[in-house]
Amino acid sequence: MTATVIDGKAFAARVRAEVAAHVARLREESGVQPGLAVVLVGEDPASQVYVASKGKQTVEVGMASFEHRLDASTSEADLLALIARLNADPSVHGILVQLPLPAHLNAELVINSIDPAKDVDGFHISNVGLLGTGQKAMVPCTPLGCLMMLRDHHGSLAGMNAVVVGRSNIVGKPMAQLLLGESCTVTIAHSRTRDLAEICRRADILVAAVGRPEMVKGDWVKPGATVIDVGINRVERDGKTRLVGDVDYASAASVAGAITPVPGGVGPMTIACLLANTVTACCRSLGLAEPQGLTA
Ligand code: GUN
């Protein structure tokens, strides 16, 4: 069997086009331009690339982008004061504090100081609780992107066996909650799970978000299963740096029914879903109907 390749790059372009259409309608009908504020503390090179990409795509869909680049030595009090200003600013509908933060800053405290209604990352404890209890939440972008691709491919996911490998707060745990919300039977596994290969082989939907290059092999995949690879790992191969996922693509693609590649799978969906969350936050703040198909 050769798997259908789920094209995240093309899907993300469709999501951005939908977001742009909603933004245009909001500006025309309500005179409101959704705005996203991104806060970057320090000079982490990967974070700088992400933040630049977020700013560019925000502007491309017609939203306002507010970038706050702060020195690595910024105090917690100054960062909290900036977030308080952004919470109170009516032109800002979404706030994202880029992680990781420098070690002297308490990331949990900082994230929990964001107004939950503007928490477009879905990391605030209130949003985590809302998602966990099946209530309307801001949903973390990467798992939201995975869910959109799964719904698009399968329609209903009800009754399917889903295995999520990885238990992070950013991906693994919210992904499991979302799949439970779709009436899947969900197993959360991780790097220390016993008989991991055996558990993965039971999955109709296998989500790999464990951060280990090419850990999931083809013989861990049930024939015909859908494999979603969240991993982005840099490896040295033949003297070159290459990006690989948490799934051994070549062997898995020969067994799976559908699979996301790396790069070009889940990755592009994350920023697209950040833009979608910002429009959703804007609509909710104005009491307007929120876009269909862009939320969980
Ligand atoms: N750093 C890496 N990924 C993310 C993300 O999704 N959100 C934030 N805020 N920081 C990140």
PDB file of C-alpha atoms and ligand atoms in Angstrom:
ATOM      1  CA  MET A   1       0.000   0.000   0.000  1.00  0.00           C
ATOM      2  CA  THR A   2       1.217   3.508  -0.735  1.00  0.00           C
ATOM      3  CA  ALA A   3      -0.222   6.093   1.600  1.00  0.00           C
ATOM      4  CA  THR A   4      -2.125   9.191   0.530  1.00  0.00           C
ATOM      5  CA  VAL A   5       0.097  12.158   1.384  1.00  0.00           C
ATOM      6  CA  ILE A   6      -1.797  14.765   3.410  1.00  0.00           C
ATOM      7  CA  ASP A   7      -0.531  18.073   2.047  1.00  0.00           C
ATOM      8  CA  GLY A   8      -0.332  20.442   5.028  1.00  0.00           C
ATOM      9  CA  LYS A   9       1.164  23.225   2.946  1.00  0.00           C
ATOM     10  CA  ALA A  10      -1.836  23.315   0.598  1.00  0.00           C
ATOM     11  CA  PHE A  11      -4.276  22.885   3.490  1.00  0.00           C
ATOM     12  CA  ALA A  12      -2.671  25.775   5.398  1.00  0.00           C
ATOM     13  CA  ALA A  13      -3.007  27.987   2.302  1.00  0.00           C
ATOM     14  CA  ARG A  14      -6.745  27.183   2.229  1.00  0.00           C
ATOM     15  CA  VAL A  15      -7.086  28.026   5.951  1.00  0.00           C
ATOM     16  CA  ARG A  16      -5.250  31.344   5.419  1.00  0.00           C
ATOM     17  CA  ALA A  17      -7.552  32.174   2.491  1.00  0.00           C
ATOM     18  CA  GLU A  18     -10.603  31.507   4.700  1.00  0.00           C
ATOM     19  CA  VAL A  19      -9.111  33.644   7.470  1.00  0.00           C
ATOM     20  CA  ALA A  20      -8.429  36.450   4.986  1.00  0.00           C
ATOM     21  CA  ALA A  21     -12.062  36.320   3.802  1.00  0.00           C
ATOM     22  CA  HIS A  22     -13.324  36.585   7.399  1.00  0.00           C
ATOM     23  CA  VAL A  23     -10.943  39.448   8.129  1.00  0.00           C
ATOM     24  CA  ALA A  24     -12.168  41.324   5.034  1.00  0.00           C
ATOM     25  CA  ARG A  25     -15.803  40.806   6.121  1.00  0.00           C
ATOM     26  CA  LEU A  26     -15.089  41.974   9.672  1.00  0.00           C
ATOM     27  CA  ARG A  27     -13.384  45.117   8.396  1.00  0.00           C
ATOM     28  CA  GLU A  28     -16.211  45.854   5.959  1.00  0.00           C
ATOM     29  CA  GLU A  29     -19.204  45.032   8.146  1.00  0.00           C
ATOM     30  CA  SER A  30     -17.944  45.977  11.620  1.00  0.00           C
ATOM     31  CA  GLY A  31     -15.053  48.329  10.887  1.00  0.00           C
ATOM     32  CA  VAL A  32     -12.830  46.132  13.052  1.00  0.00           C
ATOM     33  CA  GLN A  33      -9.401  44.849  12.048  1.00  0.00           C
ATOM     34  CA  PRO A  34      -8.330  41.779  14.042  1.00  0.00           C
ATOM     35  CA  GLY A  35      -4.933  42.332  15.668  1.00  0.00           C
ATOM     36  CA  LEU A  36      -2.305  39.872  16.897  1.00  0.00           C
ATOM     37  CA  ALA A  37       0.455  40.860  19.330  1.00  0.00           C
ATOM     38  CA  VAL A  38       3.536  38.647  19.491  1.00  0.00           C
ATOM     39  CA  VAL A  39       6.022  39.074  22.320  1.00  0.00           C
ATOM     40  CA  LEU A  40       9.568  37.770  21.916  1.00  0.00           C
ATOM     41  CA  VAL A  41      12.018  37.983  24.813  1.00  0.00           C
ATOM     42  CA  GLY A  42      15.673  37.461  23.904  1.00  0.00           C
ATOM     43  CA  GLU A  43      17.440  36.407  20.719  1.00  0.00           C
ATOM     44  CA  ASP A  44      16.791  32.668  20.386  1.00  0.00           C
ATOM     45  CA  PRO A  45      17.458  32.160  16.632  1.00  0.00           C
ATOM     46  CA  ALA A  46      14.644  29.637  16.020  1.00  0.00           C
ATOM     47  CA  SER A  47      12.162  31.878  17.873  1.00  0.00           C
ATOM     48  CA  GLN A  48      13.227  34.884  15.788  1.00  0.00           C
ATOM     49  CA  VAL A  49      12.470  32.952  12.596  1.00  0.00           C
ATOM     50  CA  TYR A  50       9.041  31.841  13.905  1.00  0.00           C
ATOM     51  CA  VAL A  51       8.111  35.337  15.074  1.00  0.00           C
ATOM     52  CA  ALA A  52       9.109  36.911  11.741  1.00  0.00           C
ATOM     53  CA  SER A  53       7.031  34.309   9.899  1.00  0.00           C
ATOM     54  CA  LYS A  54       4.028  34.901  12.172  1.00  0.00           C
ATOM     55  CA  GLY A  55       4.232  38.673  11.623  1.00  0.00           C
ATOM     56  CA  LYS A  56       4.466  38.294   7.839  1.00  0.00           C
ATOM     57  CA  GLN A  57       1.516  35.908   7.575  1.00  0.00           C
ATOM     58  CA  THR A  58      -0.587  38.048   9.946  1.00  0.00           C
ATOM     59  CA  VAL A  59      -0.207  41.036   7.639  1.00  0.00           C
ATOM     60  CA  GLU A  60      -0.811  38.897   4.528  1.00  0.00           C
ATOM     61  CA  VAL A  61      -4.311  37.917   5.744  1.00  0.00           C
ATOM     62  CA  GLY A  62      -5.160  41.574   6.432  1.00  0.00           C
ATOM     63  CA  MET A  63      -4.777  41.585  10.214  1.00  0.00           C
ATOM     64  CA  ALA A  64      -2.762  44.061  12.291  1.00  0.00           C
ATOM     65  CA  SER A  65       0.534  42.691  13.599  1.00  0.00           C
ATOM     66  CA  PHE A  66       2.106  44.126  16.758  1.00  0.00           C
ATOM     67  CA  GLU A  67       5.599  42.835  17.478  1.00  0.00           C
ATOM     68  CA  HIS A  68       7.254  43.413  20.837  1.00  0.00           C
ATOM     69  CA  ARG A  69      10.900  42.360  20.890  1.00  0.00           C
ATOM     70  CA  LEU A  70      12.333  42.635  24.383  1.00  0.00           C
ATOM     71  CA  ASP A  71      15.861  42.307  25.658  1.00  0.00           C
ATOM     72  CA  ALA A  72      16.846  38.906  27.131  1.00  0.00           C
ATOM     73  CA  SER A  73      17.390  40.625  30.505  1.00  0.00           C
ATOM     74  CA  THR A  74      13.809  42.005  30.666  1.00  0.00           C
ATOM     75  CA  SER A  75      12.402  41.674  34.187  1.00  0.00           C
ATOM     76  CA  GLU A  76       9.290  39.676  34.945  1.00  0.00           C
ATOM     77  CA  ALA A  77       7.586  42.849  36.223  1.00  0.00           C
ATOM     78  CA  ASP A  78       8.229  44.647  32.905  1.00  0.00           C
ATOM     79  CA  LEU A  79       6.964  41.684  30.877  1.00  0.00           C
ATOM     80  CA  LEU A  80       3.820  41.417  33.044  1.00  0.00           C
ATOM     81  CA  ALA A  81       3.259  45.175  32.634  1.00  0.00           C
ATOM     82  CA  LEU A  82       3.446  44.825  28.828  1.00  0.00           C
ATOM     83  CA  ILE A  83       0.951  41.937  28.900  1.00  0.00           C
ATOM     84  CA  ALA A  84      -1.395  44.006  31.097  1.00  0.00           C
ATOM     85  CA  ARG A  85      -1.260  46.804  28.490  1.00  0.00           C
ATOM     86  CA  LEU A  86      -1.983  44.343  25.659  1.00  0.00           C
ATOM     87  CA  ASN A  87      -4.856  42.802  27.670  1.00  0.00           C
ATOM     88  CA  ALA A  88      -6.407  46.260  27.967  1.00  0.00           C
ATOM     89  CA  ASP A  89      -5.781  47.312  24.338  1.00  0.00           C
ATOM     90  CA  PRO A  90      -8.980  46.968  22.242  1.00  0.00           C
ATOM     91  CA  SER A  91      -6.997  46.796  18.983  1.00  0.00           C
ATOM     92  CA  VAL A  92      -5.295  43.594  20.199  1.00  0.00           C
ATOM     93  CA  HIS A  93      -7.492  40.472  19.922  1.00  0.00           C
ATOM     94  CA  GLY A  94      -4.770  37.857  20.259  1.00  0.00           C
ATOM     95  CA  ILE A  95      -1.596  37.735  22.371  1.00  0.00           C
ATOM     96  CA  LEU A  96       1.204  35.208  21.950  1.00  0.00           C
ATOM     97  CA  VAL A  97       4.313  35.086  24.120  1.00  0.00           C
ATOM     98  CA  GLN A  98       6.933  33.114  22.224  1.00  0.00           C
ATOM     99  CA  LEU A  99       8.364  30.171  24.173  1.00  0.00           C
ATOM    100  CA  PRO A 100      10.843  29.258  25.481  1.00  0.00           C
ATOM    101  CA  LEU A 101      11.349  32.276  27.738  1.00  0.00           C
ATOM    102  CA  PRO A 102      14.746  33.033  29.299  1.00  0.00           C
ATOM    103  CA  ALA A 103      15.305  30.968  32.453  1.00  0.00           C
ATOM    104  CA  HIS A 104      14.802  33.856  34.912  1.00  0.00           C
ATOM    105  CA  LEU A 105      11.181  34.282  33.777  1.00  0.00           C
ATOM    106  CA  ASN A 106       8.383  32.067  35.109  1.00  0.00           C
ATOM    107  CA  ALA A 107       6.631  30.925  31.920  1.00  0.00           C
ATOM    108  CA  GLU A 108       3.512  29.620  33.721  1.00  0.00           C
ATOM    109  CA  LEU A 109       3.029  32.901  35.560  1.00  0.00           C
ATOM    110  CA  VAL A 110       3.542  34.896  32.360  1.00  0.00           C
ATOM    111  CA  ILE A 111       1.145  32.758  30.268  1.00  0.00           C
ATOM    112  CA  ASN A 112      -1.499  32.855  32.997  1.00  0.00           C
ATOM    113  CA  SER A 113      -1.339  36.666  33.052  1.00  0.00           C
ATOM    114  CA  ILE A 114      -2.714  36.790  29.463  1.00  0.00           C
ATOM    115  CA  ASP A 115      -6.466  37.490  29.219  1.00  0.00           C
ATOM    116  CA  PRO A 116      -7.827  33.975  28.429  1.00  0.00           C
ATOM    117  CA  ALA A 117     -10.065  35.483  25.724  1.00  0.00           C
ATOM    118  CA  LYS A 118      -6.905  36.753  23.945  1.00  0.00           C
ATOM    119  CA  ASP A 119      -4.841  33.603  24.602  1.00  0.00           C
ATOM    120  CA  VAL A 120      -4.583  32.466  20.970  1.00  0.00           C
ATOM    121  CA  ASP A 121      -2.029  29.786  21.945  1.00  0.00           C
ATOM    122  CA  GLY A 122      -4.609  28.137  24.227  1.00  0.00           C
ATOM    123  CA  PHE A 123      -1.991  27.699  26.940  1.00  0.00           C
ATOM    124  CA  HIS A 124      -3.738  29.648  29.754  1.00  0.00           C
ATOM    125  CA  ILE A 125      -4.940  27.381  32.555  1.00  0.00           C
ATOM    126  CA  SER A 126      -8.548  28.538  31.942  1.00  0.00           C
ATOM    127  CA  ASN A 127      -8.409  27.425  28.318  1.00  0.00           C
ATOM    128  CA  VAL A 128      -6.785  24.127  29.316  1.00  0.00           C
ATOM    129  CA  GLY A 129      -9.675  23.575  31.763  1.00  0.00           C
ATOM    130  CA  LEU A 130     -12.329  24.583  29.233  1.00  0.00           C
ATOM    131  CA  LEU A 131     -10.909  22.174  26.629  1.00  0.00           C
ATOM    132  CA  GLY A 132     -10.648  19.389  29.225  1.00  0.00           C
ATOM    133  CA  THR A 133     -14.306  19.792  30.163  1.00  0.00           C
ATOM    134  CA  GLY A 134     -15.553  20.023  26.575  1.00  0.00           C
ATOM    135  CA  GLN A 135     -16.398  23.734  26.772  1.00  0.00           C
ATOM    136  CA  LYS A 136     -15.668  26.453  24.226  1.00  0.00           C
ATOM    137  CA  ALA A 137     -11.935  27.205  24.568  1.00  0.00           C
ATOM    138  CA  MET A 138      -9.059  28.735  22.678  1.00  0.00           C
ATOM    139  CA  VAL A 139      -7.402  25.553  21.363  1.00  0.00           C
ATOM    140  CA  PRO A 140      -3.609  25.151  20.964  1.00  0.00           C
ATOM    141  CA  CYS A 141      -2.655  25.706  17.321  1.00  0.00           C
ATOM    142  CA  THR A 142      -0.694  22.550  16.460  1.00  0.00           C
ATOM    143  CA  PRO A 143      -3.305  20.057  17.710  1.00  0.00           C
ATOM    144  CA  LEU A 144      -6.050  22.186  16.136  1.00  0.00           C
ATOM    145  CA  GLY A 145      -4.226  21.916  12.798  1.00  0.00           C
ATOM    146  CA  CYS A 146      -3.925  18.134  13.189  1.00  0.00           C
ATOM    147  CA  LEU A 147      -7.644  17.890  13.966  1.00  0.00           C
ATOM    148  CA  MET A 148      -8.568  19.936  10.888  1.00  0.00           C
ATOM    149  CA  MET A 149      -6.521  17.627   8.651  1.00  0.00           C
ATOM    150  CA  LEU A 150      -8.027  14.495  10.258  1.00  0.00           C
ATOM    151  CA  ARG A 151     -11.591  15.795   9.891  1.00  0.00           C
ATOM    152  CA  ASP A 152     -10.916  16.744   6.287  1.00  0.00           C
ATOM    153  CA  HIS A 153      -9.545  13.299   5.487  1.00  0.00           C
ATOM    154  CA  HIS A 154     -12.051  11.142   7.385  1.00  0.00           C
ATOM    155  CA  GLY A 155     -15.176  13.195   8.035  1.00  0.00           C
ATOM    156  CA  SER A 156     -16.350  11.609  11.294  1.00  0.00           C
ATOM    157  CA  LEU A 157     -13.672  10.199  13.617  1.00  0.00           C
ATOM    158  CA  ALA A 158     -16.213   8.612  15.979  1.00  0.00           C
ATOM    159  CA  GLY A 159     -15.272   5.206  17.316  1.00  0.00           C
ATOM    160  CA  MET A 160     -11.755   5.202  15.876  1.00  0.00           C
ATOM    161  CA  ASN A 161      -8.801   4.071  17.985  1.00  0.00           C
ATOM    162  CA  ALA A 162      -6.420   7.017  18.339  1.00  0.00           C
ATOM    163  CA  VAL A 163      -2.952   6.745  19.845  1.00  0.00           C
ATOM    164  CA  VAL A 164      -1.079   9.945  20.699  1.00  0.00           C
ATOM    165  CA  VAL A 165       2.620   9.391  21.333  1.00  0.00           C
ATOM    166  CA  GLY A 166       3.757  12.341  23.457  1.00  0.00           C
ATOM    167  CA  ARG A 167       2.335  13.980  26.575  1.00  0.00           C
ATOM    168  CA  SER A 168       3.363  17.627  26.286  1.00  0.00           C
ATOM    169  CA  ASN A 169       1.027  20.421  27.359  1.00  0.00           C
ATOM    170  CA  ILE A 170       1.438  22.034  23.931  1.00  0.00           C
ATOM    171  CA  VAL A 171       0.610  19.039  21.722  1.00  0.00           C
ATOM    172  CA  GLY A 172       0.094  15.588  23.284  1.00  0.00           C
ATOM    173  CA  LYS A 173      -2.417  16.389  26.030  1.00  0.00           C
ATOM    174  CA  PRO A 174      -4.619  18.833  24.055  1.00  0.00           C
ATOM    175  CA  MET A 175      -4.503  16.505  21.006  1.00  0.00           C
ATOM    176  CA  ALA A 176      -5.838  13.670  23.165  1.00  0.00           C
ATOM    177  CA  GLN A 177      -8.621  15.933  24.502  1.00  0.00           C
ATOM    178  CA  LEU A 178      -9.621  16.969  20.988  1.00  0.00           C
ATOM    179  CA  LEU A 179      -9.735  13.355  19.767  1.00  0.00           C
ATOM    180  CA  LEU A 180     -11.824  12.403  22.800  1.00  0.00           C
ATOM    181  CA  GLY A 181     -14.150  15.252  21.839  1.00  0.00           C
ATOM    182  CA  GLU A 182     -14.484  13.595  18.410  1.00  0.00           C
ATOM    183  CA  SER A 183     -15.550  10.346  20.160  1.00  0.00           C
ATOM    184  CA  CYS A 184     -12.315   8.479  19.452  1.00  0.00           C
ATOM    185  CA  THR A 185     -11.030   5.880  21.903  1.00  0.00           C
ATOM    186  CA  VAL A 186      -7.810   7.586  22.949  1.00  0.00           C
ATOM    187  CA  THR A 187      -4.559   6.215  24.318  1.00  0.00           C
ATOM    188  CA  ILE A 188      -1.792   8.586  25.396  1.00  0.00           C
ATOM    189  CA  ALA A 189       1.587   6.905  25.108  1.00  0.00           C
ATOM    190  CA  HIS A 190       5.075   8.333  25.535  1.00  0.00           C
ATOM    191  CA  SER A 191       8.759   7.526  25.410  1.00  0.00           C
ATOM    192  CA  ARG A 192       8.518   5.355  28.538  1.00  0.00           C
ATOM    193  CA  THR A 193       5.395   3.413  27.552  1.00  0.00           C
ATOM    194  CA  ARG A 194       5.874  -0.367  27.639  1.00  0.00           C
ATOM    195  CA  ASP A 195       5.187  -2.246  24.393  1.00  0.00           C
ATOM    196  CA  LEU A 196       4.945   1.056  22.533  1.00  0.00           C
ATOM    197  CA  ALA A 197       5.139  -0.558  19.081  1.00  0.00           C
ATOM    198  CA  GLU A 198       2.308  -2.933  19.970  1.00  0.00           C
ATOM    199  CA  ILE A 199       0.128  -0.057  21.235  1.00  0.00           C
ATOM    200  CA  CYS A 200       0.810   1.996  18.115  1.00  0.00           C
ATOM    201  CA  ARG A 201      -0.199  -0.954  15.910  1.00  0.00           C
ATOM    202  CA  ARG A 202      -3.731  -0.738  17.378  1.00  0.00           C
ATOM    203  CA  ALA A 203      -4.173   2.832  16.155  1.00  0.00           C
ATOM    204  CA  ASP A 204      -6.511   3.836  13.343  1.00  0.00           C
ATOM    205  CA  ILE A 205      -5.130   7.332  13.952  1.00  0.00           C
ATOM    206  CA  LEU A 206      -1.520   7.590  15.110  1.00  0.00           C
ATOM    207  CA  VAL A 207      -0.223  11.007  16.189  1.00  0.00           C
ATOM    208  CA  ALA A 208       3.534  11.157  16.830  1.00  0.00           C
ATOM    209  CA  ALA A 209       4.564  14.123  18.984  1.00  0.00           C
ATOM    210  CA  VAL A 210       7.411  12.766  21.041  1.00  0.00           C
ATOM    211  CA  GLY A 211      10.389  14.759  19.716  1.00  0.00           C
ATOM    212  CA  ARG A 212      12.559  11.785  18.744  1.00  0.00           C
ATOM    213  CA  PRO A 213      13.728  11.609  15.126  1.00  0.00           C
ATOM    214  CA  GLU A 214      12.140   8.772  13.131  1.00  0.00           C
ATOM    215  CA  MET A 215      11.198   6.782  16.227  1.00  0.00           C
ATOM    216  CA  VAL A 216       7.919   5.406  14.835  1.00  0.00           C
ATOM    217  CA  LYS A 217       8.763   2.684  12.306  1.00  0.00           C
ATOM    218  CA  GLY A 218       6.642   1.220   9.544  1.00  0.00           C
ATOM    219  CA  ASP A 219       6.052  -2.014  11.482  1.00  0.00           C
ATOM    220  CA  TRP A 220       4.510   0.061  14.305  1.00  0.00           C
ATOM    221  CA  VAL A 221       1.750   1.194  11.912  1.00  0.00           C
ATOM    222  CA  LYS A 222      -1.505  -0.697  11.353  1.00  0.00           C
ATOM    223  CA  PRO A 223      -2.085  -1.203   7.604  1.00  0.00           C
ATOM    224  CA  GLY A 224      -4.319   1.597   6.347  1.00  0.00           C
ATOM    225  CA  ALA A 225      -3.947   3.794   9.461  1.00  0.00           C
ATOM    226  CA  THR A 226      -3.679   7.587   9.296  1.00  0.00           C
ATOM    227  CA  VAL A 227      -0.329   8.838  10.597  1.00  0.00           C
ATOM    228  CA  ILE A 228       0.086  12.453  11.740  1.00  0.00           C
ATOM    229  CA  ASP A 229       3.720  13.389  12.311  1.00  0.00           C
ATOM    230  CA  VAL A 230       4.137  16.448  14.556  1.00  0.00           C
ATOM    231  CA  GLY A 231       7.917  16.066  14.943  1.00  0.00           C
ATOM    232  CA  ILE A 232      10.386  18.550  13.503  1.00  0.00           C
ATOM    233  CA  ASN A 233      13.912  17.291  14.155  1.00  0.00           C
ATOM    234  CA  ARG A 234      17.173  18.463  12.628  1.00  0.00           C
ATOM    235  CA  VAL A 235      19.537  15.574  11.847  1.00  0.00           C
ATOM    236  CA  GLU A 236      22.919  15.392  10.129  1.00  0.00           C
ATOM    237  CA  ARG A 237      22.860  12.997   7.175  1.00  0.00           C
ATOM    238  CA  ASP A 238      25.418  12.641   4.371  1.00  0.00           C
ATOM    239  CA  GLY A 239      27.115  15.800   5.632  1.00  0.00           C
ATOM    240  CA  LYS A 240      23.880  17.819   5.332  1.00  0.00           C
ATOM    241  CA  THR A 241      21.343  19.037   7.884  1.00  0.00           C
ATOM    242  CA  ARG A 242      17.911  17.564   7.153  1.00  0.00           C
ATOM    243  CA  LEU A 243      14.498  17.963   8.756  1.00  0.00           C
ATOM    244  CA  VAL A 244      12.839  14.712   9.750  1.00  0.00           C
ATOM    245  CA  GLY A 245       9.737  13.927  11.771  1.00  0.00           C
ATOM    246  CA  ASP A 246       9.109  11.539  14.659  1.00  0.00           C
ATOM    247  CA  VAL A 247       8.030   8.951  12.070  1.00  0.00           C
ATOM    248  CA  ASP A 248      10.316   6.979   9.787  1.00  0.00           C
ATOM    249  CA  TYR A 249       8.512   8.285   6.697  1.00  0.00           C
ATOM    250  CA  ALA A 250       9.662   5.789   4.064  1.00  0.00           C
ATOM    251  CA  SER A 251       8.729   2.670   6.008  1.00  0.00           C
ATOM    252  CA  ALA A 252       5.508   4.164   7.475  1.00  0.00           C
ATOM    253  CA  ALA A 253       4.270   5.445   4.098  1.00  0.00           C
ATOM    254  CA  SER A 254       4.415   1.916   2.688  1.00  0.00           C
ATOM    255  CA  VAL A 255       1.948   0.681   5.342  1.00  0.00           C
ATOM    256  CA  ALA A 256      -0.248   3.678   6.259  1.00  0.00           C
ATOM    257  CA  GLY A 257      -3.438   4.700   4.462  1.00  0.00           C
ATOM    258  CA  ALA A 258      -2.549   8.381   4.822  1.00  0.00           C
ATOM    259  CA  ILE A 259       0.431  10.260   6.234  1.00  0.00           C
ATOM    260  CA  THR A 260       1.667  13.816   6.776  1.00  0.00           C
ATOM    261  CA  PRO A 261       5.185  14.503   5.469  1.00  0.00           C
ATOM    262  CA  VAL A 262       7.944  16.491   7.212  1.00  0.00           C
ATOM    263  CA  PRO A 263       8.409  19.196   6.095  1.00  0.00           C
ATOM    264  CA  GLY A 264       5.080  20.229   4.538  1.00  0.00           C
ATOM    265  CA  GLY A 265       2.659  18.430   6.853  1.00  0.00           C
ATOM    266  CA  VAL A 266       1.674  19.637  10.309  1.00  0.00           C
ATOM    267  CA  GLY A 267       4.251  22.472  10.406  1.00  0.00           C
ATOM    268  CA  PRO A 268       2.527  24.956   8.058  1.00  0.00           C
ATOM    269  CA  MET A 269      -0.814  24.356   9.821  1.00  0.00           C
ATOM    270  CA  THR A 270       0.406  25.775  13.143  1.00  0.00           C
ATOM    271  CA  ILE A 271       0.683  29.415  12.036  1.00  0.00           C
ATOM    272  CA  ALA A 272      -2.465  29.088   9.897  1.00  0.00           C
ATOM    273  CA  CYS A 273      -4.328  27.997  13.049  1.00  0.00           C
ATOM    274  CA  LEU A 274      -2.820  30.875  15.024  1.00  0.00           C
ATOM    275  CA  LEU A 275      -4.375  33.248  12.483  1.00  0.00           C
ATOM    276  CA  ALA A 276      -7.650  31.305  12.671  1.00  0.00           C
ATOM    277  CA  ASN A 277      -7.634  31.569  16.483  1.00  0.00           C
ATOM    278  CA  THR A 278      -7.065  35.322  16.266  1.00  0.00           C
ATOM    279  CA  VAL A 279     -10.128  35.788  14.034  1.00  0.00           C
ATOM    280  CA  THR A 280     -12.130  33.537  16.360  1.00  0.00           C
ATOM    281  CA  ALA A 281     -11.004  35.576  19.407  1.00  0.00           C
ATOM    282  CA  CYS A 282     -11.926  38.806  17.601  1.00  0.00           C
ATOM    283  CA  CYS A 283     -15.432  37.528  16.704  1.00  0.00           C
ATOM    284  CA  ARG A 284     -16.038  36.264  20.257  1.00  0.00           C
ATOM    285  CA  SER A 285     -14.921  39.592  21.754  1.00  0.00           C
ATOM    286  CA  LEU A 286     -17.422  41.427  19.540  1.00  0.00           C
ATOM    287  CA  GLY A 287     -20.225  38.937  20.196  1.00  0.00           C
ATOM    288  CA  LEU A 288     -20.322  38.034  16.483  1.00  0.00           C
ATOM    289  CA  ALA A 289     -20.821  34.575  14.960  1.00  0.00           C
ATOM    290  CA  GLU A 290     -17.433  32.921  14.780  1.00  0.00           C
ATOM    291  CA  PRO A 291     -16.071  31.358  11.593  1.00  0.00           C
ATOM    292  CA  GLN A 292     -17.212  27.788  10.986  1.00  0.00           C
ATOM    293  CA  GLY A 293     -14.551  25.205  10.238  1.00  0.00           C
ATOM    294  CA  LEU A 294     -11.743  27.197  11.857  1.00  0.00           C
ATOM    295  CA  THR A 295     -12.420  26.073  15.432  1.00  0.00           C
ATOM    296  CA  ALA A 296     -12.539  22.739  17.257  1.00  0.00           C
TER     297      ALA A 296
HETATM  298  N1  GUN B   1       7.461  27.958  20.682  1.00  0.00           N
HETATM  299  C1  GUN B   1       7.395  26.880  19.867  1.00  0.00           C
HETATM  300  N2  GUN B   1       6.120  26.638  19.499  1.00  0.00           N
HETATM  301  C2  GUN B   1       5.362  27.574  20.098  1.00  0.00           C
HETATM  302  C3  GUN B   1       3.976  27.861  20.083  1.00  0.00           C
HETATM  303  O1  GUN B   1       3.149  27.174  19.469  1.00  0.00           O
HETATM  304  N3  GUN B   1       3.584  28.940  20.811  1.00  0.00           N
HETATM  305  C4  GUN B   1       4.456  29.679  21.527  1.00  0.00           C
HETATM  306  N4  GUN B   1       3.972  30.704  22.229  1.00  0.00           N
HETATM  307  N5  GUN B   1       5.755  29.460  21.559  1.00  0.00           N
HETATM  308  C5  GUN B   1       6.202  28.404  20.833  1.00  0.00           C
END
